[in-house]
Amino acid sequence: MTTILVPYHQDERLAEDEIPVPADVTVEPRFPDGDVWPRITAVCDATAVAVAPVVADGAVPLVLSGDCLVAGGVIAGVQRAGLDPAVVWFDAHGDVHTLQTSTSGYLGGLALRLVTGAHPGKYADAFGLRPVSPERAVLADARDLDPAEAAYLAASATRRLPVAEIGAATVPPGPLVLHVDVDVVDAGELPGLRFPVPGGPSTDAVVAACARLTATGRVAAMHVACPWWPAADGARQAARARLLSRLVSRS
Ligand SMILES: NC(=[NH2+])NCCC[C@H](N)C(=O)O
């Protein structure tokens, strides 16, 4: 397995140990000056450049970043290797806002919607992502939807499933990209998240769902997004390292 670290939240570089995992490759994009969108898509493009050769070699890259928006880069890298993946999106949130519906302005809250084709001029087109059709995207958990997101999903082909129901038979056929925002895990087990949501599945349940999908042999790449604040102390840092190592090994 090749572990690719993308130590960014949007265009902000994270501190050295903010994603405590040993990495084979660290992605360092070259940023244009100015607007945040070309800077975000520079991260996605550099991620795709790192992912594509690993997939083309028949290996499964594991990408770790600080930000859900990196998912598009992972998917684009898998596409550059000649595959047409569906997406399983583990997240406490829907991430299906548009610039018009977001009430917070947090761009990570648009991430899945961007991957499925929203605002292509700002995102997908900039790094050659072919948007994933909404019926080839499944939301795992997404227990904290804003009203506009609930309205969109009620009419969308993107399905929502509890983590316990995620498995070979319930996800789309063909190759898969797994996107796991660590905030899918119950906030009580993972303090210090940017957008904590209680009432979620345990770490064990999330790791088991990822393991069920890995066992299908259809996982082409995995992205673990860590939108958390810097760890407040050593115990919290150690807990994060344990979570990531379990997700990486899916056991
Ligand atoms: N993947 C995430 N952490 N998303 C957080 C989104 C929170 C909220 N729904 C918003 O759009 O502002």
CSV table of C-alpha atoms and ligand atoms in Angstrom, one decimal, residues 9 67-69 89-97 101-111 144-146 149 179 181 183 194-197 225 227, ligand 1:
chain,number,residue,atom,x,y,z
A,9,HIS,CA,-6.8,22.2,4.7
A,67,ASP,CA,-9.9,18.5,3.9
A,68,CYS,CA,-12.8,16.8,2.1
A,69,LEU,CA,-12.2,19.0,-1.0
A,89,TRP,CA,-18.8,9.1,1.2
A,90,PHE,CA,-18.5,8.5,4.9
A,91,ASP,CA,-19.2,11.8,6.7
A,92,ALA,CA,-21.3,13.2,9.5
A,93,HIS,CA,-22.3,15.9,7.1
A,94,GLY,CA,-23.9,15.8,3.6
A,95,ASP,CA,-21.3,18.1,1.9
A,96,VAL,CA,-23.9,18.7,-0.8
A,97,HIS,CA,-24.2,22.5,-0.6
A,101,THR,CA,-27.2,27.2,-0.5
A,102,SER,CA,-24.2,27.2,2.0
A,103,THR,CA,-25.1,29.3,5.0
A,104,SER,CA,-21.6,29.1,6.6
A,105,GLY,CA,-19.6,29.7,3.4
A,106,TYR,CA,-17.4,26.7,4.4
A,107,LEU,CA,-16.2,25.3,1.1
A,108,GLY,CA,-15.8,21.8,2.5
A,109,GLY,CA,-19.5,21.7,2.9
A,110,LEU,CA,-19.8,21.6,-0.9
A,111,ALA,CA,-17.3,18.8,-1.5
A,144,ASP,CA,-26.2,16.4,10.2
A,145,LEU,CA,-27.9,17.8,7.1
A,146,ASP,CA,-28.7,21.5,6.7
A,149,GLU,CA,-29.0,19.6,1.8
A,179,HIS,CA,-13.9,8.9,1.2
A,181,ASP,CA,-14.2,12.2,6.8
A,183,ASP,CA,-16.0,13.3,11.7
A,194,ARG,CA,-13.9,21.4,13.3
A,195,PHE,CA,-17.5,20.3,12.9
A,196,PRO,CA,-18.3,17.8,15.7
A,197,VAL,CA,-21.6,15.9,15.5
A,225,ALA,CA,-10.0,13.6,5.5
A,227,PRO,CA,-10.8,18.3,9.4
B,1,LIG,N1,-17.1,17.7,5.7
B,1,LIG,C1,-17.3,18.6,6.6
B,1,LIG,N2,-16.6,18.6,7.7
B,1,LIG,N3,-18.3,19.4,6.3
B,1,LIG,C2,-18.8,20.4,7.3
B,1,LIG,C3,-20.0,21.1,6.7
B,1,LIG,C4,-20.8,21.8,7.8
B,1,LIG,C5,-22.0,22.5,7.4
B,1,LIG,N4,-23.0,21.6,6.8
B,1,LIG,C6,-21.6,23.6,6.4
B,1,LIG,O1,-21.8,23.5,5.2
B,1,LIG,O2,-21.1,24.6,6.8
